[in-house]
Amino acid sequence: MLQAHPSGGAGQPNHAAIFAALGDETRLALVAKLSAGQPYSISRLTEGSHITRQAVTKHLRVLEEVGLVRSMRAGRESLFEFNPEPMEEVKEYLDLVSKQWDNALSRLKAFLED
Amino acid sequence: MLQAHPSGGAGQPNHAAIFAALGDETRLALVAKLSAGQPYSISRLTEGSHITRQAVTKHLRVLEEVGLVRSMRAGRESLFEFNPEPMEEVKEYLDLVSKQWDNALSRLKAFLED
DNA sequence: CTAATATGCAATTACTAAGTTGCGTATTAT
DNA sequence: ATAATACGCAACTTAGTAATTGCATATTAG
C-alpha cells in the first residue's frame, strides 16, 4: 500500500502538513503572490488585504514551517520569498496516488477483457 | 497575478478546500488506501485504525464534500471509492504556480545576462 | 424470529486555528 | 533628536475540528 511519510524533521517531507498549509485561501493567495518571483515584506503582503498585519504574519509563519517560503531580515523589514521544494514534493506524491489509481483501473480493465 | 478560484458549488474547484481535506494524516491515509482501486466499507476502513468508526466516518464525509471520494449504499454497508478529479484539479493548480515561479526565474536570469 | 453486523444521528469534550488588540522595540527618514 | 515605519511578542476571543460516547435503526446471517 501507498504509505504516508512518517513525518519528520526539517527537509523530511510531511505531506499532510504541506497540504494543510495550502489548505487556506489566505495562504494560497500569499503563495500565489510570492511565486511570481519577487520577495515581499510583511507590510507589502498585508496591503490590500482585509486582515491585519499580525494575521498575515501568522500565515507566513505557517508557510515557513513547512518550507513553502523563506524569510530574511533586511533592515527594519522582513522579506519573504517563495521556495518551490515542498510544492514539488507534494506534486510527486499526488503523482504517485494518481499512478496507483491508473494502475488499478488498468488491471481491472485487463481482468474484464480476459 | 495568479488568482485563486472564487470557491463555488459542486464541481467548481475550491483549491484551498481540497488541500485542506488532504491536510490530515488520517484522511491522506484513507485516500492512499482507496486509490488502490478497491471500494471499502466504513468498517473495513476503520480496521487497523487507532480511531473509532465514527471518526473515520467524519473524515470520509470531509473527503466526500470536496469530491475526493464517492459513496454508495450497498445493503447495510456504505462503500467508498476514490475519485481522481479533484486531485487532478489541484495538480494542475500546483503546476501553474510552479510554472509561474520558473518563468520568474527565467526572466531574472535573462535580465542578469543582458 | 433473533442475534450479529454496519451504519447514522446527536451531544459532548478537548484542542487547534484564525483573527484581533495592545504594547514594546528596532530601523529609517526628516 | 523626533517622527514615522516595520516588525515582534503576548493575551484574548471566537470559531472550527478531531475524536469520543451513547443510542437508535436498518440489514443480513443462523
XYZ file of C-alpha atoms (C1' of nucleotides) in Angstrom:
288
model
C 0.000 0.000 0.000
C 0.947 3.586 -0.521
C 2.344 4.731 2.770
C 2.378 8.265 4.072
C 5.782 9.541 5.036
C 6.266 9.154 8.810
C 6.569 12.901 9.203
C 9.859 14.151 10.328
C 12.301 16.903 10.956
C 13.294 19.615 8.566
C 13.672 18.524 4.978
C 11.743 15.326 5.555
C 8.526 15.773 3.673
C 5.462 15.850 5.838
C 2.901 15.741 3.108
C -0.145 16.296 5.279
C 1.442 19.365 6.859
C 2.216 20.859 3.468
C -1.313 20.236 2.263
C -2.663 21.751 5.455
C -0.521 24.838 4.895
C -2.005 25.168 1.413
C -5.498 24.489 2.716
C -6.357 28.085 3.457
C -7.444 30.751 0.977
C -5.287 33.437 2.529
C -2.152 31.335 2.490
C -2.879 30.113 -1.010
C -3.103 33.736 -2.120
C 0.200 34.514 -0.403
C 1.885 31.626 -2.171
C 0.447 32.735 -5.496
C 1.728 36.259 -4.962
C 5.184 35.139 -3.895
C 5.523 32.563 -6.656
C 5.572 35.489 -9.081
C 9.219 35.816 -8.164
C 9.579 38.957 -6.121
C 10.203 38.887 -2.379
C 7.743 40.936 -0.367
C 7.791 42.437 3.095
C 5.020 41.658 5.541
C 3.556 45.139 5.159
C 3.596 44.756 1.414
C 1.831 41.419 1.667
C -0.750 42.874 4.007
C -1.604 45.737 1.622
C -4.960 45.271 0.011
C -5.861 42.531 2.438
C -8.885 42.581 4.675
C -6.977 41.105 7.588
C -4.404 42.626 9.883
C -0.644 42.505 9.567
C -0.464 40.145 12.510
C -2.802 37.703 10.866
C -0.713 37.768 7.711
C 2.401 37.256 9.814
C 0.919 34.131 11.356
C 0.029 32.729 7.972
C 3.548 33.393 6.763
C 4.964 31.525 9.741
C 2.772 28.549 8.894
C 4.064 28.589 5.333
C 7.602 28.957 6.571
C 7.311 25.992 8.934
C 6.664 23.663 6.017
C 9.289 25.376 3.910
C 6.983 26.908 1.315
C 8.502 30.313 1.987
C 11.780 31.578 3.375
C 12.290 34.811 5.256
C 15.233 37.119 5.731
C 15.595 40.311 7.645
C 16.509 43.369 5.614
C 16.847 46.367 7.835
C 13.587 47.006 9.559
C 11.595 44.806 7.262
C 11.457 41.071 6.909
C 11.264 39.794 3.369
C 9.548 36.606 2.330
C 10.268 34.657 -0.789
C 8.761 31.558 -2.299
C 10.519 28.209 -2.063
C 9.370 25.576 -4.567
C 10.751 22.401 -2.997
C 7.827 21.409 -0.761
C 5.486 22.024 -3.652
C 7.467 19.676 -5.867
C 7.355 17.222 -3.022
C 3.582 17.079 -2.863
C 3.288 17.101 -6.628
C 5.322 13.918 -6.699
C 3.128 12.460 -4.009
C -0.036 13.280 -5.928
C 1.507 11.708 -8.999
C 2.107 8.531 -7.023
C -1.506 8.384 -5.924
C -2.732 9.072 -9.455
C -0.434 6.420 -10.827
C -1.651 3.897 -8.290
C -5.223 4.665 -9.303
C -4.456 4.373 -13.010
C -2.737 1.052 -12.479
C -5.719 -0.237 -10.578
C -8.008 0.734 -13.427
C -5.706 -0.903 -15.944
C -5.674 -4.140 -14.002
C -9.434 -4.079 -13.753
C -9.755 -3.474 -17.469
C -7.331 -6.279 -18.281
C -9.227 -8.578 -15.971
C -12.558 -7.769 -17.590
C -11.139 -8.270 -21.086
C -9.802 -11.688 -20.157
C -1.361 37.647 -10.784
C -2.326 34.056 -10.181
C -5.776 34.184 -8.754
C -7.381 31.592 -6.516
C -10.655 30.233 -7.763
C -13.566 32.076 -6.090
C -14.729 28.872 -4.452
C -18.038 27.612 -5.527
C -20.655 24.985 -5.719
C -20.204 21.380 -6.663
C -17.773 20.757 -9.475
C -16.258 24.218 -9.154
C -12.762 23.625 -7.855
C -12.144 25.103 -4.457
C -8.446 24.506 -4.287
C -7.983 25.505 -0.681
C -10.761 23.174 0.419
C -9.210 20.259 -1.435
C -5.821 20.960 0.087
C -7.403 21.238 3.490
C -9.075 17.867 3.001
C -5.680 16.376 2.173
C -4.053 18.180 5.067
C -4.663 15.488 7.636
C -2.686 12.291 8.105
C -5.764 10.164 8.632
C -7.511 11.401 5.522
C -4.327 11.146 3.486
C -4.080 7.518 4.541
C -7.690 6.914 3.565
C -7.080 8.419 0.142
C -3.967 6.298 -0.289
C -5.889 3.163 0.614
C -8.795 3.940 -1.674
C -6.608 4.975 -4.582
C -5.504 1.351 -4.771
C -8.728 0.774 -6.648
C -10.983 -1.217 -4.407
C -14.031 0.324 -2.732
C -14.129 -0.195 1.033
C -16.871 -0.063 3.608
C -16.511 2.176 6.625
C -15.885 -0.797 8.896
C -13.209 -2.032 6.549
C -11.562 1.366 6.522
C -11.693 1.538 10.291
C -9.974 -1.845 10.722
C -6.427 -1.484 11.940
C -7.009 2.137 12.820
C -6.449 3.629 16.241
C -9.545 5.800 15.969
C -13.213 4.916 16.127
C -15.570 4.195 13.273
C -17.323 7.497 13.834
C -14.102 9.414 13.482
C -13.357 7.614 10.224
C -16.876 8.374 9.038
C -16.365 12.068 9.645
C -13.106 12.062 7.730
C -14.812 10.306 4.855
C -17.510 12.950 4.775
C -14.859 15.654 4.565
C -13.261 13.870 1.637
C -16.634 13.383 0.025
C -17.528 17.074 0.325
C -14.601 18.027 -1.879
C -15.254 15.112 -4.204
C -12.131 13.102 -3.431
C -14.280 10.080 -2.662
C -17.740 8.936 -3.620
C -20.024 6.776 -1.526
C -22.817 4.392 -2.341
C -25.014 2.322 -0.158
C -24.790 -1.430 -0.667
C -27.170 -3.203 1.622
C -26.257 -2.413 5.176
C -22.855 -1.079 4.337
C -21.792 2.097 2.654
C -18.944 1.741 0.214
C -16.429 4.463 -0.531
C -14.370 4.732 -3.665
C -11.686 7.111 -4.785
C -12.447 9.854 -7.302
C -9.403 11.331 -9.050
C -10.846 14.539 -10.458
C -10.218 16.924 -7.557
C -6.698 15.606 -7.323
C -6.077 16.346 -10.971
C -7.518 19.763 -10.307
C -5.012 20.655 -7.634
C -2.174 19.091 -9.585
C -2.932 21.498 -12.398
C -3.027 24.354 -9.951
C 0.345 23.407 -8.490
C 1.720 23.198 -11.995
C 0.527 26.731 -12.635
C 2.270 28.005 -9.544
C 5.441 26.140 -10.423
C 5.327 27.464 -13.936
C 4.893 30.997 -12.699
C 7.920 30.566 -10.478
C 10.035 29.101 -13.254
C 9.090 31.931 -15.578
C 10.070 34.442 -12.942
C 13.458 32.795 -12.587
C 13.923 32.738 -16.338
C 13.183 36.417 -16.609
C 15.605 37.171 -13.815
C 18.299 35.100 -15.482
C 17.689 36.786 -18.832
C 17.844 40.163 -17.152
C 21.146 39.366 -15.448
C 22.688 38.050 -18.639
C 21.790 41.206 -20.514
C -37.516 -14.813 14.721
C -33.186 -13.382 16.940
C -28.608 -12.105 17.058
C -24.884 -10.003 14.966
C -23.239 -6.563 11.825
C -22.986 -1.897 9.739
C -24.279 2.301 9.899
C -26.434 7.046 11.192
C -27.516 10.782 14.415
C -26.740 13.774 18.369
C -24.424 15.543 22.329
C -20.162 16.456 24.427
C -15.247 17.373 25.243
C -10.686 18.908 24.215
C -7.847 21.119 21.236
C -6.331 23.956 17.452
C -6.556 27.754 14.359
C -7.848 32.391 12.667
C -8.043 36.778 13.796
C -7.794 40.908 16.780
C -5.838 44.269 20.005
C -2.355 46.436 22.757
C 2.214 47.426 23.559
C 7.127 47.460 23.114
C 11.381 47.739 20.123
C 14.244 48.378 16.098
C 15.132 50.971 11.902
C 14.817 54.646 8.695
C 13.667 59.400 7.194
C 13.386 64.449 8.127
C 16.512 64.262 18.070
C 11.895 63.123 16.582
C 8.528 61.039 13.997
C 7.068 57.542 11.046
C 7.576 52.899 9.568
C 8.007 47.833 10.180
C 8.032 44.463 12.982
C 7.716 41.013 17.216
C 5.515 39.272 21.372
C 1.682 38.123 24.235
C -3.054 37.849 25.735
C -7.512 37.055 24.294
C -11.849 35.920 21.686
C -14.194 33.224 18.555
C -14.994 29.569 15.713
C -13.942 25.238 13.812
C -12.175 20.408 14.078
C -10.881 15.795 15.823
C -12.494 12.388 18.466
C -15.441 10.046 21.769
C -19.681 8.051 23.667
C -24.389 6.563 23.745
C -28.291 5.238 21.413
C -31.350 4.184 17.544
C -32.186 1.898 13.008
C -31.515 -0.998 9.013
C -29.711 -5.262 7.041
C -28.034 -9.820 6.908
C -26.974 -14.498 8.920
C -28.307 -18.555 11.520
